[in-house]
PDB file of C-alpha atoms in Angstrom:
ATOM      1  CA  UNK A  16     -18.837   5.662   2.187  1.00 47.00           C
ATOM      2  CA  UNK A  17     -16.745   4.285  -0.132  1.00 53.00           C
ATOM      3  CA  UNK A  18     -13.628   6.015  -1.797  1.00 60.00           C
ATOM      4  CA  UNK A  19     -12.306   5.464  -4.955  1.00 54.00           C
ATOM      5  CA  UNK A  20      -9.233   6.786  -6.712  1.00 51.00           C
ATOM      6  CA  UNK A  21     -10.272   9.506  -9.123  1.00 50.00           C
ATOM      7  CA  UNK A  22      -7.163  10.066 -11.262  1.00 50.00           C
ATOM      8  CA  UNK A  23      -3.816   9.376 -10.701  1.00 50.00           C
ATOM      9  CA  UNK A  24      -0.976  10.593 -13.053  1.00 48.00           C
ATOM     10  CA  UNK A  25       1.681   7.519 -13.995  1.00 45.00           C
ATOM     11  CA  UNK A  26       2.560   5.856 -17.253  1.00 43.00           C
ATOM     12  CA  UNK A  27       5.034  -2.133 -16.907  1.00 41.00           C
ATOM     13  CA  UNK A  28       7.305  -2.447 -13.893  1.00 43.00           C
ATOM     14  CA  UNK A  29       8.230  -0.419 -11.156  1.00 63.00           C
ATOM     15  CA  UNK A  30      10.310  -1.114  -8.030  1.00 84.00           C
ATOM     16  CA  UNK A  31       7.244   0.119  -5.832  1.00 92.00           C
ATOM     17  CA  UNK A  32       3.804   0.478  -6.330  1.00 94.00           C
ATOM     18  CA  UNK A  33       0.572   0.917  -3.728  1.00 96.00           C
ATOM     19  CA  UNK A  34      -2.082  -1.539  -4.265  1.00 95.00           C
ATOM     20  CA  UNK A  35      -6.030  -0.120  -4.466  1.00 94.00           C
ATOM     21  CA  UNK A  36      -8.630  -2.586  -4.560  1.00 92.00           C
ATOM     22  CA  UNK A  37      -6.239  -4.664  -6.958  1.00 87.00           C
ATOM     23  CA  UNK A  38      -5.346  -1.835  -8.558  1.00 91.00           C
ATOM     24  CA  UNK A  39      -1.518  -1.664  -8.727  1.00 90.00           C
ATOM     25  CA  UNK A  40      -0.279   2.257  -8.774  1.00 91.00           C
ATOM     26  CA  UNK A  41       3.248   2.618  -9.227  1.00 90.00           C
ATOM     27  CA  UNK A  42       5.230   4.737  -7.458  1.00 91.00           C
ATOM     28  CA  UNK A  43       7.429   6.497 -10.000  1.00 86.00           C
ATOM     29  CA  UNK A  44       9.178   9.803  -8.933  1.00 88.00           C
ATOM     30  CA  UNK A  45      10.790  11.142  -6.064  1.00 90.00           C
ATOM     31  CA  UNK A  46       7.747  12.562  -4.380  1.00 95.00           C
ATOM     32  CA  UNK A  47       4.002  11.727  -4.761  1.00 96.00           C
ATOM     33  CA  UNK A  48       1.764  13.480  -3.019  1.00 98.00           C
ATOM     34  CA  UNK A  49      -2.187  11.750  -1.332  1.00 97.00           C
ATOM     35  CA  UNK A  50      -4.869  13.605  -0.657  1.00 97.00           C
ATOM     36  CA  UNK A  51      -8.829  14.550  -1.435  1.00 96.00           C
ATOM     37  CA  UNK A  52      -7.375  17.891  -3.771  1.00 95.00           C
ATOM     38  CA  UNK A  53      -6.995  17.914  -7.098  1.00 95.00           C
ATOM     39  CA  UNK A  54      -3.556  18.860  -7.199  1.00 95.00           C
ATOM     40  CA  UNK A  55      -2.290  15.332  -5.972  1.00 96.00           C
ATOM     41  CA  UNK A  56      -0.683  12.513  -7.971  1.00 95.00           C
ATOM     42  CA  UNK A  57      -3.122  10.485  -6.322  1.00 95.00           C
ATOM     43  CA  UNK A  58      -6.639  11.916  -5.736  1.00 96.00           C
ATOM     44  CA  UNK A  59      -9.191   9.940  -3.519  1.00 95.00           C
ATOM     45  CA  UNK A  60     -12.744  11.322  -3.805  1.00 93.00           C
ATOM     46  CA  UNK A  61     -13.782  10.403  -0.106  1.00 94.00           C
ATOM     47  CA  UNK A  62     -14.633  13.770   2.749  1.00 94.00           C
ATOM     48  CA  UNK A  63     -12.721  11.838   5.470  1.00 95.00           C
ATOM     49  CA  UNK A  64      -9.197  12.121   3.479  1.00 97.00           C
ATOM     50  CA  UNK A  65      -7.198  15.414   3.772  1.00 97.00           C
ATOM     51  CA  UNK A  66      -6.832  17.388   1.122  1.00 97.00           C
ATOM     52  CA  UNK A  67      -3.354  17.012   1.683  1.00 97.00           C
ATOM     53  CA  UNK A  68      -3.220  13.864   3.359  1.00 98.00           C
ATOM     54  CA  UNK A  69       0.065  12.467   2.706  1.00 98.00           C
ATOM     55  CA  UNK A  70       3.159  12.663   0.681  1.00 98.00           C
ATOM     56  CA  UNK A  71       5.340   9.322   0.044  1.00 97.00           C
ATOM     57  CA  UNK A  72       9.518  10.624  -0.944  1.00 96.00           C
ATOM     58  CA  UNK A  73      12.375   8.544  -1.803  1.00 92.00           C
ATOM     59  CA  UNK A  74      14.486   8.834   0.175  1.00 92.00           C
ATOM     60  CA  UNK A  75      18.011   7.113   0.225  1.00 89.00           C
ATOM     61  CA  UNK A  76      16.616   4.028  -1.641  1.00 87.00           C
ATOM     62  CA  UNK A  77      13.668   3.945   0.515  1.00 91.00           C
ATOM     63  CA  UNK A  78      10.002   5.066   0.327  1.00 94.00           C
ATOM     64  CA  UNK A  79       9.295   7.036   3.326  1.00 97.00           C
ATOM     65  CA  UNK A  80       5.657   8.116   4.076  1.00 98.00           C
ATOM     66  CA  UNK A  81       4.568  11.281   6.078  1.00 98.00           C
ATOM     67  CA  UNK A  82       1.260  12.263   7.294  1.00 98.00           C
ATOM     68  CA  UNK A  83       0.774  16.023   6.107  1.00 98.00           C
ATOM     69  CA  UNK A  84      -1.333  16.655   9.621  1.00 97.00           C
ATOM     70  CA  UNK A  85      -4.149  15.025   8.340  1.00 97.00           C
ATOM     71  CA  UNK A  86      -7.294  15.517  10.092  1.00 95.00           C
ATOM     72  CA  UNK A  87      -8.008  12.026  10.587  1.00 95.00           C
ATOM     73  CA  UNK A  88      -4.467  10.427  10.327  1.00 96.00           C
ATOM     74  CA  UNK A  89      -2.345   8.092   8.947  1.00 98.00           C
ATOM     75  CA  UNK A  90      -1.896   4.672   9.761  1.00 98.00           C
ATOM     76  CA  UNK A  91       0.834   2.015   8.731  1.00 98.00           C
ATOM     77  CA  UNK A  92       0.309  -1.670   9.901  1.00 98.00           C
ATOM     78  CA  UNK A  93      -2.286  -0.786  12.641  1.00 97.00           C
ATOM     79  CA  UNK A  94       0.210   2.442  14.199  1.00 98.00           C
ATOM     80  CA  UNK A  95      -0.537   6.129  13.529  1.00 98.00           C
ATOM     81  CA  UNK A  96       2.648   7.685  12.453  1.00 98.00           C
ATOM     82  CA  UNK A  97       3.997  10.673  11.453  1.00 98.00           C
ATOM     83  CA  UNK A  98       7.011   9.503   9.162  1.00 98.00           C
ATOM     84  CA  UNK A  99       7.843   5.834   8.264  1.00 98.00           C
ATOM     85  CA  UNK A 100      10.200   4.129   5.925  1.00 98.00           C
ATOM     86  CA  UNK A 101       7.501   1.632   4.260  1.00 97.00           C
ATOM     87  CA  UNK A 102       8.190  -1.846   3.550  1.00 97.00           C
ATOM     88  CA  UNK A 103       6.655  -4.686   1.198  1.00 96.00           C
ATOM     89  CA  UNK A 104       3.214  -5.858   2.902  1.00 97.00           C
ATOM     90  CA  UNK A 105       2.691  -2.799   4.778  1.00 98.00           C
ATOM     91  CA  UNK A 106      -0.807  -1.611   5.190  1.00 98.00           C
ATOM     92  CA  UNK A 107      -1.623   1.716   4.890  1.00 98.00           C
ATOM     93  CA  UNK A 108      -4.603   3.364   6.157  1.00 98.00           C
ATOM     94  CA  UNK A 109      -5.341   7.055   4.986  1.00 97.00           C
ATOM     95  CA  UNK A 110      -8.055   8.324   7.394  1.00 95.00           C
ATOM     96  CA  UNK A 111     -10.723   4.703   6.122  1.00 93.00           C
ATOM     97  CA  UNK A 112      -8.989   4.014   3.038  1.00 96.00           C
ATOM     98  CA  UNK A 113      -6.728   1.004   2.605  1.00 97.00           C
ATOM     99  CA  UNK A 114      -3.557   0.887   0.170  1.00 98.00           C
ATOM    100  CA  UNK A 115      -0.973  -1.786   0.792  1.00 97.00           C
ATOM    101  CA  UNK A 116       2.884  -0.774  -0.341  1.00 97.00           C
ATOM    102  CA  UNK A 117       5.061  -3.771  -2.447  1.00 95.00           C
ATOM    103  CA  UNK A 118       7.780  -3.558  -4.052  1.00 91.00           C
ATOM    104  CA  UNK A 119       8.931  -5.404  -7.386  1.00 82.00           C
ATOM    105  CA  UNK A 120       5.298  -4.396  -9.258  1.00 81.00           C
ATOM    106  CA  UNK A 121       4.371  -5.313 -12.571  1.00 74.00           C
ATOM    107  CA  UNK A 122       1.532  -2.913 -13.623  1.00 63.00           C
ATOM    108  CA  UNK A 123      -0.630  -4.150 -16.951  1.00 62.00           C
TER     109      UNK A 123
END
């Protein structure tokens, strides 16, 4: 099953984005919240994601991502986690879907 992002609600550069299948998604507030329910700033239309799946915050200068007891988890570089301050190249892994965190992002 594959899962694609259904909408996502952001306005060319940004000092973090997540990276989709090439598609760059900047991270642009304080708090985004991941999940399958429509109520997200990022929505991925896939039954193995949470509705509320995660929630990325800055925090301090740094992007920290939480798992929002997912069913199936949250992964960063291969490790489930709870809460982790995200760096560039990290992989992320929401339940089967990939997103990779950079920083320095120029979205067209």
């Amino acid at each position: 099953m594959s899962a694609q992002i259904v909408k996502h609600k952001f306005p060319p550069f940004w000092d973090a984005c997540l990276i989709f299948h090439n598609q760059v998604i900047p991270l642009d507030r304080a708090v985004i919240n991941l999940g399958r329910n429509d109520g997200n700033d990022l929505v991925f239309e896939t039954p193995l994601v949470s509705r509320r799946h995660a929630q990325i915050r800055l925090e301090d200068g740094e992007f920290v991502l939480y798992d929002m007891r997912s069913r199936w988890g949250t992964r960063v570089n291969n490790q489930l986690v709870q809460r982790v301050v995200l760096h560039a190249g990290d992989e992320i892994w929401l339940a089967s879907v990939p997103l990779r965190f950079e920083r320095q992002c120029v979205v067209e």
